[in-house]
Amino acid sequence: MKIVSTVLFAALCGSQCANVDSFSAVQSSSVSSARNTALHATVEKTVLKSPADIPDDDIPGMFEQYVCKTYGRYPLTIVSGKGCKLFDSTGKEYLDFVAGISTCILGHSNAELSAAVTSQINTVHHVSNLYYIPSQAKLAAWLVENSCADKAFFCNSGAEANEGAIKLARRHASMTSGRGITDPIIITAKKSFHGRTLAALSATGQPKYHEGFTYGGEMMQGFHYVEYNNVEELEKLVEEMNQTPAELEKLGRKRGVAAIMMESLQGEGGIITGTKEFFGAARKLCDDCGALLICDEVQAGMGRSGLLWGFENLGVEPDVFTSAKALGGGVPIGALLAKGEAANVLVPGTHASTYGGNPLACSAGLAVAQYLCDHDILENVKERGAQLSIGLDKLAKKYPNVLADTRGWGLLKGIRIHGDAGVTAGELVGDVMAEGLLVVAAGPDVVRFVPPLIVSKEEIDQALDIFEVAIQKHA
């Protein structure tokens, strides 16, 4: 509401009250007058414009006018979905192998997920974490019982989960581990992606994402990067970072590795799977110096690799891991999970989230968890993932001038486009979309296939057929 107040003290305005005596006289007169004259106040009522009064016949035009341009969008307006199918504003059908970028693992309009969310929002959808929330407790228990973790913290996204992991690692190194680190170092990988918030972005080893967000040419301090899967480089950096430079020692400071933070599979980096050798070395290095091993499971976790967690493919147990995306099947929720002493680092006052773990989000997470168990989804991921790999390999052999190698786990697959194919991954995604299949790029030269985990054998075959039609145009 806009409030405009007008108070007239005309007698006080002359010549800026040149002397105290004249000011006092005028003030006395004004006060006396004010007792008999009401002050004038004008209140202008603001009329809200209803959403119903806003025309929506030109959605792209509305995006142009009202929405920040943080995405390069394809000319496609999605209005509904069912299972692995999406439908645009013209009624055209698309086979969805994007799944909200590895998020909608139960597909669209899933009956169980819809029922759980509907029931919860009709009961109580949000309360503060000042109180006990039954669905949060049960989802935490499910996550802990099905992982190496001991405790869970809930938030709203993968970036937030990774921010929490970074805070946990720093606090562990400086206050709770007994190491007394004042300058904690977190080692991540080149070509990694951990989120868009400032610390998660600093952890992301891709300079193109840092442009415009530095201070004095630097991102947040305390992050160093190694080549993914390069054991020798990791060992050398850990040794270096666990030594305190003389100039810091003079100031009473101590440098040390707080954590090694890695994606079990690099998604945005081009669908690169971690190796057992690399993660085994990371685990040993952390154990030897008291650092934490953190696994970013935001994209690979919740069954997409064929196992519930990506790190299970690598033969290690992290101290901390993060989850989001598929955790709520498309309803925003993230989680930070920790075991052992790492599970007790964050205490009241050190970390929190208003929406994190609210009843609505956790009811969605429980519905997803129940569906995974009831329908043997992990087995479907393994079978359909193998089918997809075989099909992509066949296409690579058939069109060797366009397609290179296939990579990934389960239903998180990518196929590389040759550098001299005359088409980028992003352009090929557009060509495939025109044929009725939605896929997504993973860097400039990899096309990513991340369908809902409920995808059928027939839908995998259909996707491969459509993809081939698009490839033929560049062969």
Short mmCIF file of C-alpha atoms in Angstrom, two decimals:
data_model
loop_
_atom_site.label_atom_id
_atom_site.label_comp_id
_atom_site.label_asym_id
_atom_site.label_seq_id
_atom_site.Cartn_x
_atom_site.Cartn_y
_atom_site.Cartn_z
CA MET A 1 0.00 0.00 0.00
CA LYS A 2 1.35 3.43 -0.93
CA ILE A 3 1.07 6.13 1.82
CA VAL A 4 1.67 9.81 1.04
CA SER A 5 1.72 12.17 4.07
CA THR A 6 1.52 15.95 3.68
CA VAL A 7 2.08 18.10 6.75
CA LEU A 8 2.08 21.86 6.27
CA PHE A 9 4.09 23.97 8.64
CA ALA A 10 4.19 27.12 6.51
CA ALA A 11 5.22 29.39 9.34
CA LEU A 12 8.37 27.33 9.87
CA CYS A 13 9.62 27.62 6.30
CA GLY A 14 10.38 31.29 6.01
CA SER A 15 14.03 32.16 5.45
CA GLN A 16 15.11 28.82 6.96
CA CYS A 17 14.29 30.17 10.46
CA ALA A 18 16.99 32.82 10.47
CA ASN A 19 17.19 33.22 14.26
CA VAL A 20 16.29 31.18 17.29
CA ASP A 21 13.86 33.73 18.72
CA SER A 22 11.76 33.96 15.57
CA PHE A 23 11.87 30.15 15.24
CA SER A 24 10.64 29.69 18.83
CA ALA A 25 7.82 32.14 18.29
CA VAL A 26 6.71 30.50 15.08
CA GLN A 27 7.02 27.04 16.66
CA SER A 28 4.80 28.05 19.58
CA SER A 29 2.22 29.47 17.20
CA SER A 30 2.32 26.37 15.00
CA VAL A 31 1.88 23.98 17.92
CA SER A 32 -1.11 25.95 19.12
CA SER A 33 -2.59 25.93 15.64
CA ALA A 34 -1.92 22.21 15.23
CA ARG A 35 -4.13 21.49 18.23
CA ASN A 36 -7.07 22.83 16.26
CA THR A 37 -6.14 21.77 12.77
CA ALA A 38 -5.88 18.09 11.74
CA LEU A 39 -2.76 17.09 9.86
CA HIS A 40 -3.52 16.22 6.27
CA ALA A 41 -2.68 12.62 5.19
CA THR A 42 -3.46 11.04 1.84
CA VAL A 43 -3.55 7.28 1.47
CA GLU A 44 -3.47 5.95 -2.09
CA LYS A 45 -4.81 2.42 -2.34
CA THR A 46 -2.84 0.09 -4.61
CA VAL A 47 -4.98 -2.18 -6.73
CA LEU A 48 -3.32 -5.53 -7.41
CA LYS A 49 -3.48 -6.86 -10.92
CA SER A 50 -4.90 -10.35 -10.93
CA PRO A 51 -3.02 -13.16 -12.71
CA ALA A 52 -6.34 -13.89 -14.42
CA ASP A 53 -6.16 -10.45 -16.07
CA ILE A 54 -2.72 -11.08 -17.60
CA PRO A 55 -3.00 -12.42 -21.16
CA ASP A 56 -1.01 -15.59 -21.78
CA ASP A 57 -1.54 -16.14 -25.49
CA ASP A 58 2.16 -15.44 -26.25
CA ILE A 59 4.33 -17.36 -23.78
CA PRO A 60 7.67 -16.74 -25.59
CA GLY A 61 6.81 -13.05 -25.72
CA MET A 62 6.12 -13.03 -21.99
CA PHE A 63 9.49 -14.65 -21.35
CA GLU A 64 11.12 -11.96 -23.49
CA GLN A 65 9.41 -9.21 -21.51
CA TYR A 66 9.30 -10.54 -17.96
CA VAL A 67 11.83 -13.37 -17.37
CA CYS A 68 15.57 -12.95 -16.86
CA LYS A 69 17.50 -14.45 -19.76
CA THR A 70 19.54 -16.96 -17.81
CA TYR A 71 18.70 -19.82 -20.19
CA GLY A 72 19.05 -20.24 -23.94
CA ARG A 73 15.66 -21.79 -24.62
CA TYR A 74 14.54 -23.91 -27.54
CA PRO A 75 11.32 -22.74 -29.28
CA LEU A 76 9.16 -25.24 -27.43
CA THR A 77 6.36 -24.59 -24.94
CA ILE A 78 5.51 -27.67 -22.85
CA VAL A 79 1.97 -27.79 -21.46
CA SER A 80 1.46 -31.37 -20.22
CA GLY A 81 3.03 -34.80 -19.83
CA LYS A 82 2.27 -38.41 -19.10
CA GLY A 83 4.82 -41.12 -18.39
CA CYS A 84 7.79 -40.59 -20.73
CA LYS A 85 5.82 -38.32 -23.07
CA LEU A 86 5.52 -34.53 -23.14
CA PHE A 87 3.12 -32.43 -25.19
CA ASP A 88 3.65 -28.90 -26.46
CA SER A 89 1.22 -26.03 -26.97
CA THR A 90 0.41 -27.24 -30.50
CA GLY A 91 -0.41 -30.75 -29.29
CA LYS A 92 2.76 -32.31 -30.68
CA GLU A 93 4.08 -35.32 -28.74
CA TYR A 94 7.70 -35.70 -27.63
CA LEU A 95 9.51 -38.66 -26.14
CA ASP A 96 11.23 -37.17 -23.10
CA PHE A 97 14.82 -38.31 -22.61
CA VAL A 98 15.70 -35.20 -20.60
CA ALA A 99 13.41 -35.76 -17.59
CA GLY A 100 13.92 -32.22 -16.37
CA ILE A 101 17.68 -32.95 -16.63
CA SER A 102 17.86 -36.19 -14.68
CA THR A 103 15.07 -35.17 -12.31
CA CYS A 104 11.65 -36.65 -13.19
CA ILE A 105 12.65 -40.27 -12.62
CA LEU A 106 9.02 -41.43 -12.35
CA GLY A 107 8.08 -39.60 -15.53
CA HIS A 108 5.20 -37.16 -15.68
CA SER A 109 1.81 -37.28 -13.94
CA ASN A 110 2.85 -40.31 -11.93
CA ALA A 111 -0.22 -41.44 -9.99
CA GLU A 112 1.57 -42.34 -6.76
CA LEU A 113 3.59 -39.12 -6.65
CA SER A 114 0.52 -37.02 -7.48
CA ALA A 115 -1.52 -38.72 -4.77
CA ALA A 116 1.18 -38.22 -2.13
CA VAL A 117 1.63 -34.52 -2.91
CA THR A 118 -2.13 -33.92 -3.11
CA SER A 119 -2.74 -35.63 0.21
CA GLN A 120 0.04 -33.71 1.93
CA ILE A 121 -0.94 -30.29 0.62
CA ASN A 122 -4.48 -30.96 1.84
CA THR A 123 -3.13 -31.80 5.29
CA VAL A 124 -0.21 -29.45 6.03
CA HIS A 125 2.29 -28.42 3.39
CA HIS A 126 4.84 -26.39 5.36
CA VAL A 127 5.86 -25.82 8.94
CA SER A 128 9.11 -24.57 10.41
CA ASN A 129 12.01 -26.83 11.28
CA LEU A 130 11.51 -25.56 14.82
CA TYR A 131 9.11 -28.49 15.10
CA TYR A 132 9.22 -32.23 14.33
CA ILE A 133 8.05 -33.15 10.83
CA PRO A 134 7.06 -36.83 10.48
CA SER A 135 7.70 -37.16 6.75
CA GLN A 136 11.16 -35.58 7.14
CA ALA A 137 12.09 -38.11 9.81
CA LYS A 138 10.89 -41.01 7.69
CA LEU A 139 12.67 -39.84 4.53
CA ALA A 140 15.89 -39.32 6.50
CA ALA A 141 15.55 -42.85 7.86
CA TRP A 142 15.06 -44.27 4.35
CA LEU A 143 18.12 -42.47 3.03
CA VAL A 144 20.28 -43.57 5.96
CA GLU A 145 19.04 -47.17 5.88
CA ASN A 146 19.90 -47.34 2.17
CA SER A 147 23.34 -45.75 2.25
CA CYS A 148 26.53 -45.44 4.27
CA ALA A 149 25.24 -42.27 5.96
CA ASP A 150 24.25 -41.78 9.60
CA LYS A 151 22.42 -38.44 9.40
CA ALA A 152 20.65 -36.29 6.79
CA PHE A 153 20.11 -32.55 6.39
CA PHE A 154 17.46 -31.35 3.95
CA CYS A 155 17.47 -28.32 1.70
CA ASN A 156 15.95 -27.39 -1.66
CA SER A 157 18.47 -28.03 -4.43
CA GLY A 158 21.76 -29.60 -5.41
CA ALA A 159 23.62 -26.32 -5.16
CA GLU A 160 22.35 -25.82 -1.60
CA ALA A 161 23.30 -29.38 -0.67
CA ASN A 162 26.81 -28.79 -1.99
CA GLU A 163 27.05 -25.45 -0.18
CA GLY A 164 26.19 -27.33 2.99
CA ALA A 165 28.87 -29.92 2.29
CA ILE A 166 31.44 -27.17 1.78
CA LYS A 167 30.48 -25.51 5.06
CA LEU A 168 30.62 -28.86 6.83
CA ALA A 169 34.10 -29.60 5.46
CA ARG A 170 35.46 -26.22 6.49
CA ARG A 171 34.02 -26.42 9.99
CA HIS A 172 35.28 -29.99 10.41
CA ALA A 173 38.81 -28.99 9.42
CA SER A 174 38.93 -25.89 11.59
CA MET A 175 36.91 -26.77 14.69
CA THR A 176 35.79 -30.36 15.19
CA SER A 177 38.52 -32.61 13.81
CA GLY A 178 41.30 -31.42 16.09
CA ARG A 179 43.43 -30.40 13.10
CA GLY A 180 43.12 -26.65 13.72
CA ILE A 181 43.14 -25.74 10.04
CA THR A 182 42.73 -21.99 9.48
CA ASP A 183 43.11 -22.18 5.70
CA PRO A 184 41.01 -25.19 4.62
CA ILE A 185 41.48 -26.42 1.07
CA ILE A 186 38.82 -28.31 -0.88
CA ILE A 187 40.08 -30.16 -3.94
CA THR A 188 37.65 -30.64 -6.82
CA ALA A 189 38.00 -31.66 -10.45
CA LYS A 190 38.44 -29.75 -13.65
CA LYS A 191 35.28 -29.87 -15.80
CA SER A 192 33.22 -30.49 -12.67
CA PHE A 193 29.89 -28.86 -11.93
CA HIS A 194 28.58 -28.38 -8.39
CA GLY A 195 26.00 -25.60 -8.71
CA ARG A 196 25.40 -21.91 -9.36
CA THR A 197 25.64 -20.44 -5.86
CA LEU A 198 28.94 -18.75 -5.06
CA ALA A 199 30.75 -21.45 -3.08
CA ALA A 200 29.39 -24.27 -5.28
CA LEU A 201 30.40 -22.26 -8.34
CA SER A 202 33.87 -21.75 -6.87
CA ALA A 203 34.08 -25.52 -6.43
CA THR A 204 33.14 -25.94 -10.09
CA GLY A 205 36.32 -26.42 -12.11
CA GLN A 206 35.15 -24.66 -15.27
CA PRO A 207 36.47 -21.09 -15.72
CA LYS A 208 33.69 -20.21 -18.20
CA TYR A 209 31.20 -20.33 -15.32
CA HIS A 210 33.37 -18.01 -13.20
CA GLU A 211 33.39 -15.09 -15.61
CA GLY A 212 31.93 -11.96 -14.04
CA PHE A 213 31.68 -13.40 -10.54
CA THR A 214 35.22 -13.00 -9.25
CA TYR A 215 36.68 -10.55 -6.73
CA GLY A 216 40.08 -9.27 -7.81
CA GLY A 217 40.07 -11.90 -10.52
CA GLU A 218 39.52 -14.75 -8.05
CA MET A 219 36.55 -16.82 -7.00
CA MET A 220 36.04 -17.77 -3.33
CA GLN A 221 39.39 -18.83 -1.91
CA GLY A 222 40.21 -22.34 -0.79
CA PHE A 223 39.43 -24.36 -3.93
CA HIS A 224 42.01 -26.16 -6.09
CA TYR A 225 41.39 -28.38 -9.09
CA VAL A 226 42.89 -31.54 -10.55
CA GLU A 227 42.22 -33.50 -13.70
CA TYR A 228 39.41 -35.97 -13.07
CA ASN A 229 40.64 -39.57 -12.65
CA ASN A 230 44.30 -38.45 -12.51
CA VAL A 231 45.66 -40.17 -9.40
CA GLU A 232 49.18 -38.79 -9.65
CA GLU A 233 48.00 -35.19 -9.94
CA LEU A 234 45.66 -35.65 -6.98
CA GLU A 235 48.38 -37.12 -4.79
CA LYS A 236 50.77 -34.27 -5.60
CA LEU A 237 48.19 -31.58 -4.88
CA VAL A 238 47.15 -33.14 -1.56
CA GLU A 239 50.79 -33.26 -0.47
CA GLU A 240 51.31 -29.64 -1.47
CA MET A 241 48.14 -28.31 0.15
CA ASN A 242 48.90 -30.08 3.44
CA GLN A 243 52.05 -27.99 3.78
CA THR A 244 51.70 -24.49 5.21
CA PRO A 245 53.69 -21.78 3.39
CA ALA A 246 56.16 -19.89 5.59
CA GLU A 247 54.35 -16.60 5.20
CA LEU A 248 51.18 -18.15 6.62
CA GLU A 249 53.04 -19.81 9.49
CA LYS A 250 54.41 -16.41 10.53
CA LEU A 251 50.83 -15.25 10.90
CA GLY A 252 49.92 -18.25 13.03
CA ARG A 253 47.88 -19.85 10.25
CA LYS A 254 47.76 -23.46 9.10
CA ARG A 255 46.86 -24.77 5.66
CA GLY A 256 45.48 -28.25 5.04
CA VAL A 257 43.15 -30.27 2.88
CA ALA A 258 39.66 -30.17 4.34
CA ALA A 259 38.03 -32.35 1.68
CA ILE A 260 38.27 -33.96 -1.71
CA MET A 261 34.94 -33.27 -3.42
CA MET A 262 34.10 -35.18 -6.60
CA GLU A 263 31.12 -36.16 -8.72
CA SER A 264 30.92 -39.94 -9.03
CA LEU A 265 30.15 -39.23 -12.69
CA GLN A 266 30.84 -35.87 -14.31
CA GLY A 267 27.56 -34.84 -15.93
CA GLU A 268 28.09 -31.34 -17.32
CA GLY A 269 31.72 -32.28 -17.94
CA GLY A 270 30.71 -34.74 -20.66
CA ILE A 271 29.33 -37.89 -18.95
CA ILE A 272 32.69 -39.08 -17.63
CA THR A 273 32.54 -41.90 -15.11
CA GLY A 274 34.91 -41.99 -12.18
CA THR A 275 37.41 -44.83 -11.92
CA LYS A 276 37.83 -47.16 -8.95
CA GLU A 277 41.54 -46.37 -8.90
CA PHE A 278 40.97 -42.62 -8.62
CA PHE A 279 38.26 -42.79 -5.97
CA GLY A 280 40.17 -45.43 -4.04
CA ALA A 281 43.19 -43.12 -3.99
CA ALA A 282 41.01 -40.20 -2.90
CA ARG A 283 39.59 -42.28 -0.05
CA LYS A 284 43.07 -43.27 1.17
CA LEU A 285 44.42 -39.72 0.91
CA CYS A 286 41.52 -38.42 3.01
CA ASP A 287 41.99 -41.16 5.59
CA ASP A 288 45.71 -40.46 5.85
CA CYS A 289 45.35 -36.73 6.53
CA GLY A 290 41.97 -36.51 8.27
CA ALA A 291 40.15 -34.86 5.38
CA LEU A 292 36.63 -35.73 4.25
CA LEU A 293 35.69 -37.46 1.01
CA ILE A 294 32.62 -35.79 -0.47
CA CYS A 295 30.66 -37.27 -3.37
CA ASP A 296 28.31 -35.08 -5.39
CA GLU A 297 25.44 -37.44 -6.25
CA VAL A 298 23.05 -34.74 -7.45
CA GLN A 299 22.81 -36.11 -11.00
CA ALA A 300 24.00 -39.71 -10.68
CA GLY A 301 22.23 -40.59 -7.44
CA MET A 302 18.77 -41.99 -6.68
CA GLY A 303 19.11 -44.97 -8.98
CA ARG A 304 20.13 -43.41 -12.27
CA SER A 305 23.39 -45.38 -12.47
CA GLY A 306 21.66 -48.71 -11.87
CA LEU A 307 22.61 -48.61 -8.20
CA LEU A 308 21.00 -46.25 -5.73
CA TRP A 309 24.17 -44.14 -5.43
CA GLY A 310 26.83 -43.56 -8.06
CA PHE A 311 29.69 -44.09 -5.62
CA GLU A 312 28.52 -47.68 -5.17
CA ASN A 313 29.94 -48.31 -8.64
CA LEU A 314 33.37 -47.19 -7.41
CA GLY A 315 33.92 -49.33 -4.34
CA VAL A 316 34.20 -46.47 -1.84
CA GLU A 317 32.12 -44.96 0.93
CA PRO A 318 32.27 -41.17 1.20
CA ASP A 319 32.12 -39.30 4.50
CA VAL A 320 29.60 -36.91 2.95
CA PHE A 321 27.43 -37.05 -0.13
CA THR A 322 24.77 -34.83 -1.63
CA SER A 323 21.52 -35.56 -3.43
CA ALA A 324 18.79 -33.54 -5.15
CA LYS A 325 17.17 -33.62 -8.62
CA ALA A 326 15.56 -37.10 -8.64
CA LEU A 327 15.12 -37.18 -4.85
CA GLY A 328 11.69 -35.54 -5.14
CA GLY A 329 10.87 -36.75 -8.64
CA GLY A 330 10.58 -33.13 -9.78
CA VAL A 331 9.41 -31.58 -6.50
CA PRO A 332 12.29 -29.38 -5.24
CA ILE A 333 14.29 -31.05 -2.48
CA GLY A 334 17.96 -31.58 -1.74
CA ALA A 335 19.83 -33.49 0.92
CA LEU A 336 23.25 -33.52 2.54
CA LEU A 337 24.14 -36.88 4.08
CA ALA A 338 27.07 -37.64 6.36
CA LYS A 339 28.51 -40.50 8.38
CA GLY A 340 30.72 -40.88 11.42
CA GLU A 341 32.11 -37.73 12.97
CA ALA A 342 31.12 -35.75 9.89
CA ALA A 343 27.47 -36.35 10.79
CA ASN A 344 27.85 -34.29 13.97
CA VAL A 345 29.73 -31.26 12.64
CA LEU A 346 26.70 -29.09 11.96
CA VAL A 347 24.89 -28.11 15.17
CA PRO A 348 22.13 -25.57 15.96
CA GLY A 349 23.08 -22.16 14.65
CA THR A 350 25.62 -23.37 12.08
CA HIS A 351 23.31 -24.26 9.20
CA ALA A 352 19.60 -24.17 8.37
CA SER A 353 16.97 -23.93 5.65
CA THR A 354 13.49 -22.43 5.82
CA TYR A 355 11.94 -24.79 3.29
CA GLY A 356 14.33 -27.69 3.68
CA GLY A 357 12.61 -30.92 4.61
CA ASN A 358 9.12 -29.48 4.70
CA PRO A 359 6.14 -31.87 4.68
CA LEU A 360 5.29 -31.35 1.02
CA ALA A 361 8.79 -31.99 -0.34
CA CYS A 362 9.40 -34.95 1.96
CA SER A 363 6.08 -36.56 1.05
CA ALA A 364 7.26 -36.41 -2.57
CA GLY A 365 10.60 -37.92 -1.62
CA LEU A 366 8.89 -40.76 0.22
CA ALA A 367 6.61 -41.44 -2.75
CA VAL A 368 9.64 -41.67 -5.04
CA ALA A 369 11.43 -43.97 -2.59
CA GLN A 370 8.40 -46.23 -2.26
CA TYR A 371 7.97 -46.44 -6.04
CA LEU A 372 11.62 -47.39 -6.52
CA CYS A 373 11.16 -50.24 -4.06
CA ASP A 374 7.72 -51.44 -5.19
CA HIS A 375 8.50 -51.55 -8.92
CA ASP A 376 12.10 -52.83 -8.93
CA ILE A 377 13.20 -49.70 -10.76
CA LEU A 378 16.92 -50.35 -10.32
CA GLU A 379 16.62 -53.53 -12.34
CA ASN A 380 14.80 -51.63 -15.09
CA VAL A 381 17.60 -49.06 -15.11
CA LYS A 382 20.21 -51.77 -15.62
CA GLU A 383 18.26 -53.49 -18.42
CA ARG A 384 17.21 -50.36 -20.27
CA GLY A 385 20.64 -48.80 -19.77
CA ALA A 386 22.31 -51.82 -21.39
CA GLN A 387 19.79 -51.66 -24.24
CA LEU A 388 20.49 -47.96 -24.77
CA SER A 389 24.27 -48.51 -24.78
CA ILE A 390 24.03 -51.30 -27.35
CA GLY A 391 21.82 -49.15 -29.56
CA LEU A 392 24.08 -46.11 -29.37
CA ASP A 393 27.17 -48.23 -30.06
CA LYS A 394 25.48 -49.60 -33.19
CA LEU A 395 24.71 -46.09 -34.38
CA ALA A 396 28.31 -45.01 -33.73
CA LYS A 397 29.54 -47.84 -35.94
CA LYS A 398 26.98 -47.04 -38.62
CA TYR A 399 27.74 -43.29 -38.68
CA PRO A 400 31.44 -43.09 -37.71
CA ASN A 401 31.90 -39.68 -39.33
CA VAL A 402 29.38 -38.16 -36.89
CA LEU A 403 29.32 -40.28 -33.73
CA ALA A 404 32.23 -41.37 -31.55
CA ASP A 405 32.17 -43.23 -28.23
CA THR A 406 29.31 -43.99 -25.86
CA ARG A 407 29.84 -43.38 -22.14
CA GLY A 408 28.04 -43.38 -18.80
CA TRP A 409 26.18 -45.66 -16.39
CA GLY A 410 22.62 -47.00 -16.36
CA LEU A 411 20.23 -44.40 -17.75
CA LEU A 412 22.76 -41.60 -17.60
CA LYS A 413 24.33 -42.05 -21.02
CA GLY A 414 26.13 -39.82 -23.46
CA ILE A 415 27.47 -40.16 -26.98
CA ARG A 416 30.28 -37.96 -28.24
CA ILE A 417 30.03 -36.03 -31.50
CA HIS A 418 33.19 -35.89 -33.62
CA GLY A 419 34.80 -32.48 -33.73
CA ASP A 420 34.73 -32.45 -37.54
CA ALA A 421 31.13 -33.68 -37.84
CA GLY A 422 29.94 -30.19 -38.73
CA VAL A 423 27.42 -30.08 -35.91
CA THR A 424 27.66 -29.35 -32.19
CA ALA A 425 25.85 -31.28 -29.50
CA GLY A 426 23.51 -28.34 -28.95
CA GLU A 427 22.62 -28.15 -32.63
CA LEU A 428 22.05 -31.88 -32.83
CA VAL A 429 19.73 -31.65 -29.81
CA GLY A 430 17.65 -29.16 -31.80
CA ASP A 431 17.55 -31.48 -34.81
CA VAL A 432 16.46 -34.40 -32.64
CA MET A 433 13.78 -32.27 -30.98
CA ALA A 434 12.29 -31.46 -34.39
CA GLU A 435 11.85 -35.21 -34.91
CA GLY A 436 10.00 -35.64 -31.61
CA LEU A 437 12.73 -36.69 -29.14
CA LEU A 438 14.04 -34.54 -26.30
CA VAL A 439 17.69 -35.01 -25.32
CA VAL A 440 20.16 -32.57 -23.76
CA ALA A 441 23.76 -31.54 -24.38
CA ALA A 442 26.53 -32.26 -21.86
CA GLY A 443 29.20 -29.83 -22.95
CA PRO A 444 29.88 -28.86 -26.57
CA ASP A 445 30.36 -32.36 -28.00
CA VAL A 446 28.24 -34.85 -26.01
CA VAL A 447 24.54 -35.59 -26.36
CA ARG A 448 23.06 -36.82 -23.09
CA PHE A 449 20.24 -39.36 -22.69
CA VAL A 450 18.57 -39.21 -19.25
CA PRO A 451 15.03 -40.58 -19.59
CA PRO A 452 12.69 -41.28 -16.68
CA LEU A 453 13.76 -44.49 -14.94
CA ILE A 454 10.39 -46.04 -15.80
CA VAL A 455 11.22 -45.98 -19.53
CA SER A 456 10.18 -49.10 -21.44
CA LYS A 457 12.01 -51.28 -23.95
CA GLU A 458 9.74 -49.98 -26.71
CA GLU A 459 10.50 -46.37 -25.79
CA ILE A 460 14.26 -46.98 -25.87
CA ASP A 461 13.89 -48.46 -29.37
CA GLN A 462 11.73 -45.52 -30.44
CA ALA A 463 14.29 -43.02 -29.13
CA LEU A 464 17.12 -44.74 -31.00
CA ASP A 465 15.09 -44.70 -34.23
CA ILE A 466 14.34 -40.98 -33.90
CA PHE A 467 17.96 -40.20 -33.06
CA GLU A 468 19.10 -42.02 -36.18
CA VAL A 469 16.77 -39.95 -38.36
CA ALA A 470 18.44 -36.79 -37.07
CA ILE A 471 21.94 -38.26 -37.46
CA GLN A 472 21.29 -39.17 -41.10
CA LYS A 473 21.02 -35.48 -41.96
CA HIS A 474 24.68 -35.03 -41.02
CA ALA A 475 26.10 -38.32 -42.26
#
